[in-house]
Structures are given as C-alpha cells and as structure tokens.
PDB file of C-alpha atoms in Angstrom:
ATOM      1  CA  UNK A   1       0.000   0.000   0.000  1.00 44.00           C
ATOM      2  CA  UNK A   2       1.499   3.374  -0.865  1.00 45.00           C
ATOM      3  CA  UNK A   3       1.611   5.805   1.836  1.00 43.00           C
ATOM      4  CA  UNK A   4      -0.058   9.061   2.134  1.00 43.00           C
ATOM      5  CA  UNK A   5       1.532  11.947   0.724  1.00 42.00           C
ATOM      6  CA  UNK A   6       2.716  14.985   2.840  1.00 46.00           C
ATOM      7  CA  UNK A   7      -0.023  16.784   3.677  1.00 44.00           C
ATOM      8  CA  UNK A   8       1.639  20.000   1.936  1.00 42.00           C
ATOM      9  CA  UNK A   9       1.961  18.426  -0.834  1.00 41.00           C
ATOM     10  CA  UNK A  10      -1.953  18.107  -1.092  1.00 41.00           C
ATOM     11  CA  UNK A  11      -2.897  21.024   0.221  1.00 45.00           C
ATOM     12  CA  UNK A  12       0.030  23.217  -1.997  1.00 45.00           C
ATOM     13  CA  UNK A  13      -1.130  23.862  -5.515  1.00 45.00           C
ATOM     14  CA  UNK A  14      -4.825  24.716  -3.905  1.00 42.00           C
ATOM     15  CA  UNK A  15      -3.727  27.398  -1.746  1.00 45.00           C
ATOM     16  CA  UNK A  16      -1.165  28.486  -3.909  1.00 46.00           C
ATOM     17  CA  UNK A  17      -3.701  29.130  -6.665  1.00 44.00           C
ATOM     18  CA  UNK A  18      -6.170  30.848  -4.106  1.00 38.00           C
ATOM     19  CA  UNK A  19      -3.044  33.024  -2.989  1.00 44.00           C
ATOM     20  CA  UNK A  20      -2.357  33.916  -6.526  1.00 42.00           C
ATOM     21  CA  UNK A  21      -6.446  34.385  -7.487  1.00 39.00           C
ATOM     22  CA  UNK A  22      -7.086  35.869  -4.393  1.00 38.00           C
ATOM     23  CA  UNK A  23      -4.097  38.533  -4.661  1.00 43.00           C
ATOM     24  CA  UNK A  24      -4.854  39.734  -8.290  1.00 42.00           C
ATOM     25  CA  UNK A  25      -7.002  43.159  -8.974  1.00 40.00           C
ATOM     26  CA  UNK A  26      -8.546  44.384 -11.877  1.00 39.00           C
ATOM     27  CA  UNK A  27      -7.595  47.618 -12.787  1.00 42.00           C
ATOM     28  CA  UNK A  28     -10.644  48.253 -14.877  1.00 44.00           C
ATOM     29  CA  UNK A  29     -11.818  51.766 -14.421  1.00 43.00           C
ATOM     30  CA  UNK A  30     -15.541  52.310 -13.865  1.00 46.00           C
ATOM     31  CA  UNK A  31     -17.633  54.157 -15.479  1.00 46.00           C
ATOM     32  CA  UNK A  32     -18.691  54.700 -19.762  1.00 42.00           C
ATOM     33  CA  UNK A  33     -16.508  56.049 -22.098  1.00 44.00           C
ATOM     34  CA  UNK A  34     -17.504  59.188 -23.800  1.00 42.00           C
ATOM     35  CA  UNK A  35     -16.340  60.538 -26.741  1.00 42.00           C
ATOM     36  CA  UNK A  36     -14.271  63.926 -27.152  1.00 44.00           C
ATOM     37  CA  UNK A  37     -15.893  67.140 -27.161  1.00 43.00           C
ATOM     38  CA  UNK A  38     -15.352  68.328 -31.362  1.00 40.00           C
ATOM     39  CA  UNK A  39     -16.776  71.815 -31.030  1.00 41.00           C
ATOM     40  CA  UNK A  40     -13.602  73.718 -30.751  1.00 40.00           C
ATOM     41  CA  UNK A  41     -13.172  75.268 -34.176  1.00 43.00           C
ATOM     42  CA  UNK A  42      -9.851  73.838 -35.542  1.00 42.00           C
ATOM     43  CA  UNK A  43      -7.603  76.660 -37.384  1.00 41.00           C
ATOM     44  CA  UNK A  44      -6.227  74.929 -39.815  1.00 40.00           C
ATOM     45  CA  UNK A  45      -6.547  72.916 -42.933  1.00 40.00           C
ATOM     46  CA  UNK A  46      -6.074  69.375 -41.624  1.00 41.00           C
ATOM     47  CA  UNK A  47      -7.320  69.804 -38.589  1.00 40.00           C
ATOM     48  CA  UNK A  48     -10.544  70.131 -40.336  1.00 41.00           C
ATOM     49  CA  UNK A  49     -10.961  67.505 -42.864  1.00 43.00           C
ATOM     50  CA  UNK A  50      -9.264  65.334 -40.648  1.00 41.00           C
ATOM     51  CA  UNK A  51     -11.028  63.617 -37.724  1.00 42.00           C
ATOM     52  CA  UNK A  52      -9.501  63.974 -33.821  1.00 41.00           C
ATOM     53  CA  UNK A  53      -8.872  60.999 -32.478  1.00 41.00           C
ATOM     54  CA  UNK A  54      -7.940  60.043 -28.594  1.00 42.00           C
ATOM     55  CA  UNK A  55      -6.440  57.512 -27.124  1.00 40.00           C
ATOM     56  CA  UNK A  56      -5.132  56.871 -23.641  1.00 40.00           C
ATOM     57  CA  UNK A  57      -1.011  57.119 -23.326  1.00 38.00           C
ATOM     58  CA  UNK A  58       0.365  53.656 -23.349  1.00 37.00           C
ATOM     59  CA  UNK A  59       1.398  52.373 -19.902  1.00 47.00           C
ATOM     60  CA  UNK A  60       5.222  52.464 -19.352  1.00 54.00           C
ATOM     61  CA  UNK A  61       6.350  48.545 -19.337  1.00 75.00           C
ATOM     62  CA  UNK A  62       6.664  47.209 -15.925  1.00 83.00           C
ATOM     63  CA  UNK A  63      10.441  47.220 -15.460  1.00 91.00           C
ATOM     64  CA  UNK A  64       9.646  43.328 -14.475  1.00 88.00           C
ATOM     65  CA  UNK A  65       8.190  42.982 -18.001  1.00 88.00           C
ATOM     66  CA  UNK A  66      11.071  39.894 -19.083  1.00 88.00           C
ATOM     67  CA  UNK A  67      11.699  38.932 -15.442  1.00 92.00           C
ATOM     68  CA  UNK A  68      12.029  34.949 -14.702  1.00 94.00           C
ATOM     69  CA  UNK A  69      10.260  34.185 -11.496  1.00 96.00           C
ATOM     70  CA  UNK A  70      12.497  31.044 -11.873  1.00 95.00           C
ATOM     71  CA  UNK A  71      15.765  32.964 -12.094  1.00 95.00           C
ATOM     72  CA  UNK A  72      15.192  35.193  -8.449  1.00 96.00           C
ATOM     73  CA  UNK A  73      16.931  32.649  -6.390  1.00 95.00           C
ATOM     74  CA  UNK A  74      20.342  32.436  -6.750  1.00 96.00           C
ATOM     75  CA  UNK A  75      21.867  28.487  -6.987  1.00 95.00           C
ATOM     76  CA  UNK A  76      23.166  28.748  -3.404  1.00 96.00           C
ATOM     77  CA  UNK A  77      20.180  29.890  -1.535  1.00 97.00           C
ATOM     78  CA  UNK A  78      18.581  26.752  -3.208  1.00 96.00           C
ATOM     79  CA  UNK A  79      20.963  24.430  -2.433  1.00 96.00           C
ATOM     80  CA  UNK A  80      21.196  26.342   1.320  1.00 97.00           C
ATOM     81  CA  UNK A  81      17.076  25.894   1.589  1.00 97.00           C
ATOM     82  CA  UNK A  82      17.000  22.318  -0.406  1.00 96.00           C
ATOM     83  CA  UNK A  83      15.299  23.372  -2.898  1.00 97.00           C
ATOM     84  CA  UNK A  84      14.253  21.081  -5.749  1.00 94.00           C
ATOM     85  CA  UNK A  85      11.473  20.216  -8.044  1.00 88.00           C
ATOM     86  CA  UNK A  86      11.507  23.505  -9.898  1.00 91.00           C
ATOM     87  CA  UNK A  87       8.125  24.594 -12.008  1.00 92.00           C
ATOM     88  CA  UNK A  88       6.633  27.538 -13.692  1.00 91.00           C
ATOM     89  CA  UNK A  89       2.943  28.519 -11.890  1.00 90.00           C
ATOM     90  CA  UNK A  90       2.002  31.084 -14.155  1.00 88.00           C
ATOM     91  CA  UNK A  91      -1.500  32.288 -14.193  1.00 86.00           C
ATOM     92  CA  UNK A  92      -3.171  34.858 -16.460  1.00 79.00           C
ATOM     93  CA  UNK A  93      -2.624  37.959 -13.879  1.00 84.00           C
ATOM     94  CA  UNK A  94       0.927  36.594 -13.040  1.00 92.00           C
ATOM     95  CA  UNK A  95       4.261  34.921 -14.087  1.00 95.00           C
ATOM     96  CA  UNK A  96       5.348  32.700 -11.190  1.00 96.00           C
ATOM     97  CA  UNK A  97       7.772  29.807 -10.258  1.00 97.00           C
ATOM     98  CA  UNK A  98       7.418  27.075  -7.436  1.00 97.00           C
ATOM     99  CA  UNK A  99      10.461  24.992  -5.813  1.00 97.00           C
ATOM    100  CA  UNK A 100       9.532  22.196  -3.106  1.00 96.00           C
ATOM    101  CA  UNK A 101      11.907  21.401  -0.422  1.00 95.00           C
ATOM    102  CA  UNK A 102      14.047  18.241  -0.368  1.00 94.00           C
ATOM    103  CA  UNK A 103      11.954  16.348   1.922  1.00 93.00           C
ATOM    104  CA  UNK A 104       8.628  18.303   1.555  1.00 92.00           C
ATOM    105  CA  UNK A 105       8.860  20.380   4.595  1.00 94.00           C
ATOM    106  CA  UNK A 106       7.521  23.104   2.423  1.00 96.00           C
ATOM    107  CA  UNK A 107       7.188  24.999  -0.753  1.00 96.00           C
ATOM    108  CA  UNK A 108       8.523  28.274  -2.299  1.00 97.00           C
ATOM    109  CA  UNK A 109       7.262  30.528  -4.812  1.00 97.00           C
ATOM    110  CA  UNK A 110       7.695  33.416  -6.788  1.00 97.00           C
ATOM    111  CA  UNK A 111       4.959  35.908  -8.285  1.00 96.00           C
ATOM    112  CA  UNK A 112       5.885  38.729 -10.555  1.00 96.00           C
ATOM    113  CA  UNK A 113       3.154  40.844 -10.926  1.00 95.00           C
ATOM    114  CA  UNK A 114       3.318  43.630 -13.656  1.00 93.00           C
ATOM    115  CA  UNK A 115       0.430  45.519 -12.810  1.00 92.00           C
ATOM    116  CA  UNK A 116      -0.103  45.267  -8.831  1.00 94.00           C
ATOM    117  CA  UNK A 117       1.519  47.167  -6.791  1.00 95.00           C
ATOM    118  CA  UNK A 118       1.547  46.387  -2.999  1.00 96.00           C
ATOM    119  CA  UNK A 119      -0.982  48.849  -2.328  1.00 95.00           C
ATOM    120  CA  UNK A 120      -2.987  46.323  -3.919  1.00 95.00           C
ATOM    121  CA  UNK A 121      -2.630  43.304  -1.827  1.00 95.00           C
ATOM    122  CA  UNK A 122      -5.630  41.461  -1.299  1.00 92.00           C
ATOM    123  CA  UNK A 123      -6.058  40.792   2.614  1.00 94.00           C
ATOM    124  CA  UNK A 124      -8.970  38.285   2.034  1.00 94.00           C
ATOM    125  CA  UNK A 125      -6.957  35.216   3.283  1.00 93.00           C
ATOM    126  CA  UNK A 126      -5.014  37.714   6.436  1.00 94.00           C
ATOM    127  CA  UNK A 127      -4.058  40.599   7.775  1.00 95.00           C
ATOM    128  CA  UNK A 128      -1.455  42.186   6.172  1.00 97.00           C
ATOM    129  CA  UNK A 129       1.429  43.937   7.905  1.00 97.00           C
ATOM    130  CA  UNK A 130       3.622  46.934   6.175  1.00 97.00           C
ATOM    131  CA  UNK A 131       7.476  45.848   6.788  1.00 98.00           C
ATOM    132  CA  UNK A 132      10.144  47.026   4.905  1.00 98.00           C
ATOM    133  CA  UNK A 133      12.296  44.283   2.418  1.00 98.00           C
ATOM    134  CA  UNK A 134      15.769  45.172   1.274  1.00 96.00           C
ATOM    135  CA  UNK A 135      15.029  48.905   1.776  1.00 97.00           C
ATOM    136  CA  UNK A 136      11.563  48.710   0.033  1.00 97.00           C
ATOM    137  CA  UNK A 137       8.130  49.253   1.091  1.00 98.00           C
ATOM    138  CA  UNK A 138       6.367  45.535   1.473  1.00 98.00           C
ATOM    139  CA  UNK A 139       3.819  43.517   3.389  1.00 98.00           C
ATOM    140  CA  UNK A 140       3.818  40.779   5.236  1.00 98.00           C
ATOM    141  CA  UNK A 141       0.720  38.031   5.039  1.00 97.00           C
ATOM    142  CA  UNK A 142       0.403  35.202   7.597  1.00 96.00           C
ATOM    143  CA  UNK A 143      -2.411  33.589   5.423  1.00 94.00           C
ATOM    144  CA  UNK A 144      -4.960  31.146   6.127  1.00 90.00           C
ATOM    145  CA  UNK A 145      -3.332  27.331   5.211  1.00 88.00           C
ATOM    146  CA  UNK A 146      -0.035  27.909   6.970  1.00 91.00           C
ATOM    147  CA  UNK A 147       1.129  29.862   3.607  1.00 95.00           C
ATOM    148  CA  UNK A 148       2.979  33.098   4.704  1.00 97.00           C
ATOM    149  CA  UNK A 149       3.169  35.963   1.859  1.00 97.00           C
ATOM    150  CA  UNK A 150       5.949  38.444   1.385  1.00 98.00           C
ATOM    151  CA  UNK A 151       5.028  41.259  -0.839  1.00 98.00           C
ATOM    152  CA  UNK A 152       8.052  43.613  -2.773  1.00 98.00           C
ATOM    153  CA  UNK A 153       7.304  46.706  -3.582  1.00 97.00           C
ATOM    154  CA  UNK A 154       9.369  47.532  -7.184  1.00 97.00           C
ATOM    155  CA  UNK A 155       6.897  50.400  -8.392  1.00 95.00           C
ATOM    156  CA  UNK A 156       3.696  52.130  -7.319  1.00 94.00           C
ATOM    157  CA  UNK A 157       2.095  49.152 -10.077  1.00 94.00           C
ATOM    158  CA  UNK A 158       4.691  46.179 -10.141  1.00 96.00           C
ATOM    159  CA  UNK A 159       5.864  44.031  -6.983  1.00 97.00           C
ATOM    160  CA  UNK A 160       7.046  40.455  -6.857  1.00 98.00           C
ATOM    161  CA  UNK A 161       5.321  38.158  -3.967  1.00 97.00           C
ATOM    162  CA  UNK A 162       7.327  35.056  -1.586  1.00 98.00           C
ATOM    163  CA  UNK A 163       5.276  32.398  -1.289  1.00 97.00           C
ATOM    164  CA  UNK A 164       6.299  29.743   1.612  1.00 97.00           C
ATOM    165  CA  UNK A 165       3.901  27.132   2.806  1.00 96.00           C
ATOM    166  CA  UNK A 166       5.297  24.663   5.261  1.00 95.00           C
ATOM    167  CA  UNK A 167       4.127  21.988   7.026  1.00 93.00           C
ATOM    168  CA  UNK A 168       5.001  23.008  10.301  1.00 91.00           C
ATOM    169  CA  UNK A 169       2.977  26.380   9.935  1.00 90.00           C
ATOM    170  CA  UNK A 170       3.687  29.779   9.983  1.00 93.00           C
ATOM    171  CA  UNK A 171       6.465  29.693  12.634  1.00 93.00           C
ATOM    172  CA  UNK A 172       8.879  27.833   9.958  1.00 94.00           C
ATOM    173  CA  UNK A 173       7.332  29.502   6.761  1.00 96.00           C
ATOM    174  CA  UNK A 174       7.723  33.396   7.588  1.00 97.00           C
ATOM    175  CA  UNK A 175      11.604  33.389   8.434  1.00 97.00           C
ATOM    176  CA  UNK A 176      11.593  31.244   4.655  1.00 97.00           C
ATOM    177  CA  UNK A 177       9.780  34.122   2.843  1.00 98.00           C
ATOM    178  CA  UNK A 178      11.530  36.611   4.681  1.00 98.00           C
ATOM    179  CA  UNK A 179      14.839  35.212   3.436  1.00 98.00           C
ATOM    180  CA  UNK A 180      14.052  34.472  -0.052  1.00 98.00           C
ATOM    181  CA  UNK A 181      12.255  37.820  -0.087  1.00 98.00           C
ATOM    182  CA  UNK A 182      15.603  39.765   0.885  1.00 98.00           C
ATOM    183  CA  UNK A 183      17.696  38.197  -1.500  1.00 97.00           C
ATOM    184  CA  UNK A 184      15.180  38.576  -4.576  1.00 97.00           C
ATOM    185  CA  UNK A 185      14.597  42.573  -3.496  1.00 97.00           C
ATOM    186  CA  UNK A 186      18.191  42.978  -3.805  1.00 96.00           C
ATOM    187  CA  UNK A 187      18.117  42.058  -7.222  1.00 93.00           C
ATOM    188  CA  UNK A 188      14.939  44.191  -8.295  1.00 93.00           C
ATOM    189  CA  UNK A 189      15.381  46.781 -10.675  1.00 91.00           C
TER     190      UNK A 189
END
C-alpha cells in the first residue's frame, strides 16, 4: 500500500492558486466612455478635414516585463534551503515559479506581478502587515493554510510576492519568505 503523501503536498497547488487568485485586482476603471468634445473650431486645414482621435497614453512597461520568477533565487540559496522540483505557476494575472523542499517540509514561490503594486494586496486570506524588504516598502501576510506571503514593492504598479507554505505552519514559513524575499529585493530593478 502506498503511503499518504505529505499533507503539503496536497494542500500546496490549492492554496497556492487561491493566494495567486485571491491577490490579483482588476484595474478596470468604472464608469462609460464618452467621446471627445469636437466643437472647438480647428484653425487649420487638416485639422478640419481630418477627424480627432484620442487615445489613452500607453502604460510604461513594468520594469519586471522579461523577469524569470524562476531565475530570483540564486543556486546557493537553493541548495542552502534544499530546494528542488523547480516549475513555472504562471497564471493569467501573473508569471510565477514554485520549488519544493528536499523532503517536503515546504514549498517556495515566486509571483511577478506587472500591474499590482503592494498597495494592492488582497487581505482576504489575512491581515497584512507593512514591513520594509531590502530597503523597500512591502507587506507581510500570515495567510490562512499555513502559507505566509511576502510582498516587494518595485513600483507604485509592479511588486514580486514570496510564497512559503510549510508543514510546520507559519512559525517555519515566515523566516523562509523573509529570506528568499531579501535576496530577490536585492536584485529588483
């Protein structure tokens, strides 16, 4: 008879997903669009045969826009945290990568997220406490499911999350994150 699997191991791409789906925000703006007032009396030739047309500025690309979730750690904190079993965990708001620990104590992941700043953080599964990551503004998420959530600030509308859900709770997964998250905020643009 095989025996059970780690209950982490079960329990890991759920709340992983729900931590990703839970943390993402539209940025819709409310409301109808309406078109441009065309009374102004253009002056000259081309204005006037010529229709005006609008168009809202592009959005500057997030400087995360060709970040690799699954290039943040560096090869030594890996091997330091025994991490293994790399994957990408991308979803359609985010880009992210997952790692599993040696002998599934817990799990590691990286979220880049392009649009979501960490004003943004959803607080649906916890509390969320401002602390401050390699000199930048972050929070700090001790999330239902033993997952604890690091949140890196890299603009007022990009920020990359830490991910650590471990088996033995919150108490082994925060100083995880909190690691991981230093080292990646040191190599944010």
């Amino acid at each position: 008879m095989p025996t059970p699997a780690p209950r982490l191991l079960l329990a890991l791409p759920a709340t992983i997903a729900l931590a990703v789906t839970l943390a993402a925000c539209s940025s819709d703006t409310p409301g109808t669009p309406l078109p441009e007032d065309t009374t102004t009396q253009a002056t000259s030739s081309t204005a006037r045969t010529s229709p005006r047309t609008t168009s809202k500025p592009a959005k500057p690309d997030s400087p995360l826009a060709h970040a690799d979730p699954c290039t943040l750690i560096p090869d030594t904190l890996k091997t330091q945290l025994k991490l293994v079993k790399e994957r990408n965990d991308d979803t359609s708001s985010a880009r992210g990568c997952l790692w599993s620990h040696a002998e599934s104590d817990y799990t590691v992941g990286i979220t880049i997220r392009n649009t979501q700043g960490v004003s943004e953080f959803d607080t649906s599964l916890g509390a969320a406490t401002d602390i401050t990551i390699g000199g930048r503004p972050a929070k700090l998420q001790r999330a239902r499911g033993d997952a604890c959530v690091i949140a890196v600030s890299v603009t007022d509308t990009a920020r990359v999350d830490v991910i650590t859900v471990a088996n033995s709770g919150h108490e082994q997964g925060c100083p995880i994150s909190t690691q991981v998250a230093e080292v990646v905020a040191a190599q944010l643009p």
